[in-house]
Coordinates of C-alpha atoms in Angstrom, one line a residue:
X26 CA 24.9 -15.6 -71.1
X27 CA 23.9 -19.2 -70.1
X28 CA 21.4 -19.8 -67.3
X29 CA 19.2 -16.8 -66.6
X30 CA 19.7 -15.3 -63.0
X31 CA 22.6 -17.9 -62.6
X32 CA 23.7 -16.2 -59.4
X33 CA 20.4 -16.9 -57.7
X34 CA 20.0 -19.9 -55.5
X35 CA 17.5 -21.5 -58.0
X36 CA 18.6 -19.8 -61.2
X37 CA 18.8 -23.2 -63.0
X38 CA 15.0 -23.1 -63.1
X39 CA 14.9 -20.3 -65.7
X40 CA 16.8 -20.2 -69.0
X41 CA 17.0 -17.7 -71.9
X42 CA 16.7 -18.3 -75.7
X43 CA 20.5 -18.5 -76.2
X44 CA 20.8 -21.3 -73.7
X45 CA 17.8 -23.1 -75.2
X46 CA 19.2 -22.9 -78.8
X47 CA 22.5 -24.3 -77.7
X48 CA 20.9 -27.2 -75.7
X49 CA 17.5 -28.0 -77.3
X50 CA 18.8 -30.9 -79.4
X51 CA 20.6 -32.7 -76.5
X52 CA 19.2 -36.1 -76.2
X53 CA 18.2 -35.9 -72.6
X54 CA 16.3 -32.6 -73.1
X55 CA 12.6 -32.6 -74.0
X56 CA 10.9 -29.3 -75.0
X57 CA 7.2 -28.7 -74.2
X58 CA 5.1 -26.0 -75.8
X59 CA 2.4 -25.2 -73.2
X60 CA 0.6 -22.5 -75.2
X61 CA -3.2 -22.7 -75.5
X62 CA -3.2 -22.1 -79.3
X63 CA -1.1 -21.7 -82.4
X64 CA 1.3 -24.6 -81.9
X65 CA 0.4 -26.1 -85.2
X66 CA 1.0 -22.7 -87.0
X67 CA 4.7 -22.4 -85.5
X68 CA 6.7 -23.6 -82.5
X69 CA 10.2 -24.1 -81.4
X70 CA 11.7 -26.9 -83.5
X71 CA 11.4 -30.2 -81.7
X72 CA 8.8 -29.1 -79.1
X73 CA 5.8 -31.2 -78.3
X74 CA 2.5 -29.6 -77.5
X75 CA 1.3 -30.0 -74.0
X76 CA -2.4 -29.3 -73.3
X77 CA -2.3 -27.7 -69.9
X78 CA -6.0 -28.4 -69.4
X79 CA -4.9 -32.2 -69.3
X80 CA -3.2 -31.5 -66.0
X81 CA -6.3 -31.1 -63.9
X82 CA -9.3 -33.3 -63.0
X83 CA -11.7 -30.5 -63.4
X84 CA -14.8 -32.2 -61.9
X85 CA -12.9 -33.1 -58.7
X86 CA -10.8 -29.9 -58.7
X87 CA -7.6 -31.9 -58.1
X88 CA -4.3 -32.4 -60.1
X89 CA -4.6 -35.0 -62.8
X90 CA -4.3 -38.6 -61.6
X91 CA -0.8 -40.0 -61.6
X92 CA -1.4 -42.8 -64.1
X93 CA -3.0 -40.5 -66.6
X94 CA 0.0 -38.1 -66.4
X95 CA 2.5 -40.9 -66.6
X96 CA 0.9 -42.0 -69.9
X97 CA 0.9 -38.4 -71.3
X98 CA 4.5 -37.8 -70.4
X99 CA 5.6 -41.2 -71.8
X100 CA 4.1 -40.3 -75.1
X101 CA 6.7 -37.4 -75.2
X102 CA 9.5 -39.8 -74.4
X103 CA 9.9 -38.4 -71.0
X104 CA 11.6 -40.6 -68.3
X105 CA 12.6 -40.0 -64.7
X106 CA 16.0 -38.8 -66.0
X107 CA 14.8 -36.3 -68.6
X108 CA 15.4 -32.5 -68.4
X109 CA 12.2 -30.8 -69.4
X110 CA 12.1 -27.2 -70.8
X111 CA 8.7 -25.6 -70.8
X112 CA 7.5 -22.5 -72.6
X113 CA 4.2 -20.7 -73.3
X114 CA 3.3 -17.4 -75.1
X115 CA 5.4 -15.3 -72.7
X116 CA 3.7 -14.6 -69.5
X117 CA 4.5 -18.1 -68.3
X118 CA 1.2 -18.7 -66.5
X119 CA 0.6 -21.9 -68.5
X120 CA 4.2 -23.0 -68.3
X121 CA 4.4 -22.5 -64.6
X122 CA 1.1 -24.6 -64.2
X123 CA 2.9 -27.5 -65.9
X124 CA 6.1 -26.8 -63.8
X125 CA 4.1 -27.1 -60.6
X126 CA 2.2 -30.2 -61.5
X127 CA 5.5 -32.0 -62.6
X128 CA 7.3 -30.9 -59.5
X129 CA 4.4 -32.2 -57.4
X130 CA 4.8 -35.6 -59.0
X131 CA 8.6 -35.7 -58.2
X132 CA 10.4 -34.2 -61.1
X133 CA 12.0 -31.5 -59.0
X134 CA 14.9 -29.6 -60.4
X135 CA 14.5 -31.3 -63.7
X136 CA 12.3 -28.5 -65.1
X137 CA 13.2 -25.2 -66.7
X138 CA 11.2 -22.4 -68.1
X139 CA 12.1 -20.2 -71.0
X140 CA 12.1 -16.6 -69.6
X141 CA 10.0 -14.6 -72.1
X142 CA 8.5 -17.7 -73.7
X143 CA 7.7 -17.9 -77.4
X144 CA 7.6 -14.2 -77.7
X145 CA 11.4 -13.9 -76.9
X146 CA 12.2 -16.7 -79.3
X147 CA 10.4 -14.9 -82.1
X148 CA 11.8 -11.4 -81.1
X149 CA 15.5 -12.7 -81.1
X150 CA 15.1 -14.2 -84.6
X151 CA 15.4 -18.0 -83.8
X152 CA 14.1 -20.7 -86.1
X153 CA 10.5 -21.8 -85.8
X154 CA 8.7 -24.8 -87.4
X155 CA 5.2 -26.0 -88.1
X156 CA 6.4 -29.6 -88.3
X157 CA 5.4 -32.1 -85.8
X158 CA 8.5 -33.5 -84.0
X159 CA 9.5 -37.0 -84.7
X160 CA 8.1 -39.5 -82.1
X161 CA 10.7 -40.5 -79.6
X162 CA 10.9 -44.1 -78.3
X163 CA 8.2 -44.1 -75.7
X164 CA 9.7 -43.5 -72.4
X165 CA 9.0 -45.2 -69.1
X166 CA 8.4 -43.0 -66.1
X167 CA 7.3 -43.6 -62.5
X168 CA 5.7 -40.6 -60.7
X169 CA 5.3 -40.1 -56.9
X170 CA 3.1 -37.3 -55.6
X171 CA 4.6 -35.2 -52.8
X172 CA 2.1 -34.4 -50.1
X173 CA 4.3 -31.6 -48.9
X174 CA 3.7 -29.6 -52.1
X175 CA 0.0 -29.2 -51.9
X176 CA -2.7 -27.9 -49.6
X177 CA -6.3 -29.1 -49.4
X178 CA -9.6 -27.4 -48.3
X179 CA -9.6 -29.8 -45.3
X180 CA -6.0 -28.7 -44.4
X181 CA -7.1 -25.1 -44.3
X182 CA -10.2 -25.8 -42.3
X183 CA -8.3 -27.9 -39.8
X184 CA -6.0 -24.9 -39.2
X185 CA -2.4 -24.3 -40.3
X186 CA 0.6 -23.8 -38.2
X187 CA 3.3 -21.3 -39.2
X188 CA 1.6 -20.7 -42.6
X189 CA 0.8 -17.7 -44.8
X190 CA -2.2 -17.8 -47.2
X191 CA -1.3 -15.9 -50.3
X192 CA -4.0 -14.6 -52.6
X193 CA -2.5 -14.2 -56.2
X194 CA -5.8 -13.0 -57.9
X195 CA -6.4 -9.5 -58.9
X196 CA -7.4 -7.0 -56.3
X197 CA -11.0 -6.9 -57.2
X198 CA -11.4 -10.7 -56.8
X199 CA -9.5 -10.4 -53.4
X200 CA -11.8 -7.8 -52.1
X201 CA -14.9 -9.7 -53.3
X202 CA -16.0 -6.9 -55.7
X203 CA -15.5 -9.3 -58.6
X204 CA -17.1 -12.7 -58.0
X205 CA -16.5 -13.9 -61.6
X206 CA -18.7 -16.9 -62.0
X207 CA -18.5 -18.0 -58.5
X208 CA -21.2 -18.5 -56.0
X209 CA -19.5 -16.0 -53.6
X210 CA -16.8 -13.5 -53.8
X211 CA -14.1 -12.6 -51.2
X212 CA -11.1 -14.2 -49.8
X213 CA -10.0 -17.0 -47.6
X214 CA -9.8 -15.5 -44.0
X215 CA -6.3 -14.1 -43.2
X216 CA -5.0 -14.2 -46.7
X217 CA -2.6 -11.5 -47.8
X218 CA -2.7 -10.2 -51.4
X219 CA 0.1 -10.4 -54.0
X220 CA -1.0 -10.5 -57.5
X221 CA 0.8 -13.1 -59.6
X222 CA 1.6 -10.6 -62.5
X223 CA 3.5 -8.4 -60.1
X224 CA 6.5 -10.9 -60.7
X225 CA 6.8 -9.7 -64.3
X226 CA 8.5 -6.8 -65.9
X227 CA 6.7 -4.5 -68.3
X228 CA 6.6 -5.8 -71.8
X229 CA 9.6 -4.5 -73.9
X230 CA 9.4 -2.9 -77.3
X231 CA 8.9 -6.4 -78.8
X232 CA 6.1 -7.3 -76.5
X233 CA 8.4 -9.6 -74.5
X234 CA 7.5 -10.1 -70.8
X235 CA 10.3 -11.4 -68.6
X236 CA 10.4 -12.2 -64.9
X237 CA 11.8 -9.4 -62.6
X238 CA 15.3 -10.1 -61.3
X239 CA 15.5 -12.2 -58.1
X240 CA 16.6 -9.4 -55.8
X241 CA 13.6 -7.2 -56.9
X242 CA 11.3 -10.2 -56.4
X243 CA 12.7 -11.1 -53.1
X244 CA 12.3 -7.4 -51.8
X245 CA 8.7 -7.2 -53.0
X246 CA 7.6 -10.5 -51.4
X247 CA 9.2 -9.5 -48.2
X248 CA 7.5 -6.1 -48.3
X249 CA 4.2 -7.9 -48.8
X250 CA 4.8 -9.9 -45.6
X251 CA 5.6 -13.2 -47.4
X252 CA 8.2 -14.6 -45.0
X253 CA 10.4 -17.4 -46.1
X254 CA 10.5 -18.9 -42.6
X255 CA 6.7 -19.8 -43.1
X256 CA 4.8 -22.3 -45.1
X257 CA 3.5 -20.3 -48.1
X258 CA 0.1 -21.3 -49.5
X259 CA -0.6 -19.6 -52.8
X260 CA -4.1 -19.7 -54.3
X261 CA -6.2 -18.1 -57.1
X262 CA -9.3 -19.3 -59.0
X263 CA -8.0 -22.7 -60.1
X264 CA -4.3 -22.7 -59.1
X265 CA -3.1 -21.5 -62.4
X266 CA -2.0 -18.1 -61.2
X267 CA -1.2 -19.6 -57.8
X268 CA 1.2 -22.0 -59.6
X269 CA 2.9 -19.0 -61.2
X270 CA 3.6 -17.7 -57.9
X271 CA 4.8 -21.1 -56.7
X272 CA 7.4 -21.0 -59.5
X273 CA 8.5 -17.4 -58.6
X274 CA 8.9 -18.4 -54.8
X275 CA 10.9 -21.5 -55.9
X276 CA 13.0 -19.3 -58.1
X277 CA 14.0 -17.0 -55.2
X278 CA 14.6 -19.8 -52.8
X279 CA 11.6 -20.1 -50.6
X280 CA 11.8 -23.5 -49.1
X281 CA 8.2 -24.5 -48.3
X282 CA 5.5 -23.6 -50.8
X283 CA 2.2 -25.6 -50.8
X284 CA -0.4 -24.2 -53.2
X285 CA -4.1 -24.7 -52.5
X286 CA -5.1 -26.8 -55.6
X287 CA -8.9 -26.3 -55.1
X288 CA -8.4 -22.5 -54.8
X289 CA -11.4 -20.2 -55.0
X290 CA -13.2 -22.5 -57.5
X291 CA -13.6 -24.8 -54.6
X292 CA -13.7 -22.5 -51.6
X293 CA -15.9 -19.8 -53.0
X294 CA -18.5 -22.3 -54.3
X295 CA -18.8 -24.2 -51.0
X296 CA -21.5 -22.7 -48.8
X297 CA -19.8 -24.1 -45.6
X298 CA -16.5 -22.4 -46.0
X299 CA -15.7 -19.1 -44.2
X300 CA -14.9 -16.0 -46.3
X301 CA -13.8 -12.4 -45.8
X302 CA -15.0 -9.5 -47.7
X303 CA -13.4 -6.1 -48.2
X304 CA -14.7 -3.6 -45.6
X305 CA -14.7 0.1 -46.5
X306 CA -15.1 1.3 -43.0

């Protein structure tokens, strides 16, 4: 097997551990470990650690500024020509966040995710290392934000044409029964619900979680009312789970996906935004 789901329109975005073992030492491939912890204990040999928290300007609820991201990526030796393979612990919610931010800044179709993440690498017996990778010659990269890959609060308040709001949080967040630490609970008016984790298979006997196959994913999104002819706007609490759904929709060929970066962290804590609550009537 080479590229996972190679028959799918965007199967090149997802690879398995066999593919990664074969290609990880190629000069133009840079491997990023997006796990929140344990990188220093063991990681895939040659991988650099990417702190996903660095990809957001938290006080402004926006994606990291271009200049800051350029400096971060150049430190890994990444250029505009690099192929970047990203993995996390296995659910891919951190890896997909990195995927979305890098695509937003123009590295479209240069990114791949390891299906099953570090868990599948361990389960299949591949080599790990605790050594820091040798520094590469610092790359030079020029990023350009794509305004057609993002939605703002103002966009939503101005009204959207031919668009579907997609709430990817859990059902209790969607109904407003779980407010988390937000000022208000609920959902953005008109949003339909499709939890991000629905895109994943049940963990196997080794604890490995992979994406469902593309035909199953396509069927499930269509059944949920997520039509590929529309602009799809995923959101969650901070656009981490929303970015996971962004990746899944990219994988199955949806052409126009524009996550709401501010998500509920912005919308639910703004006293002037409209919300919907679950009605039991």
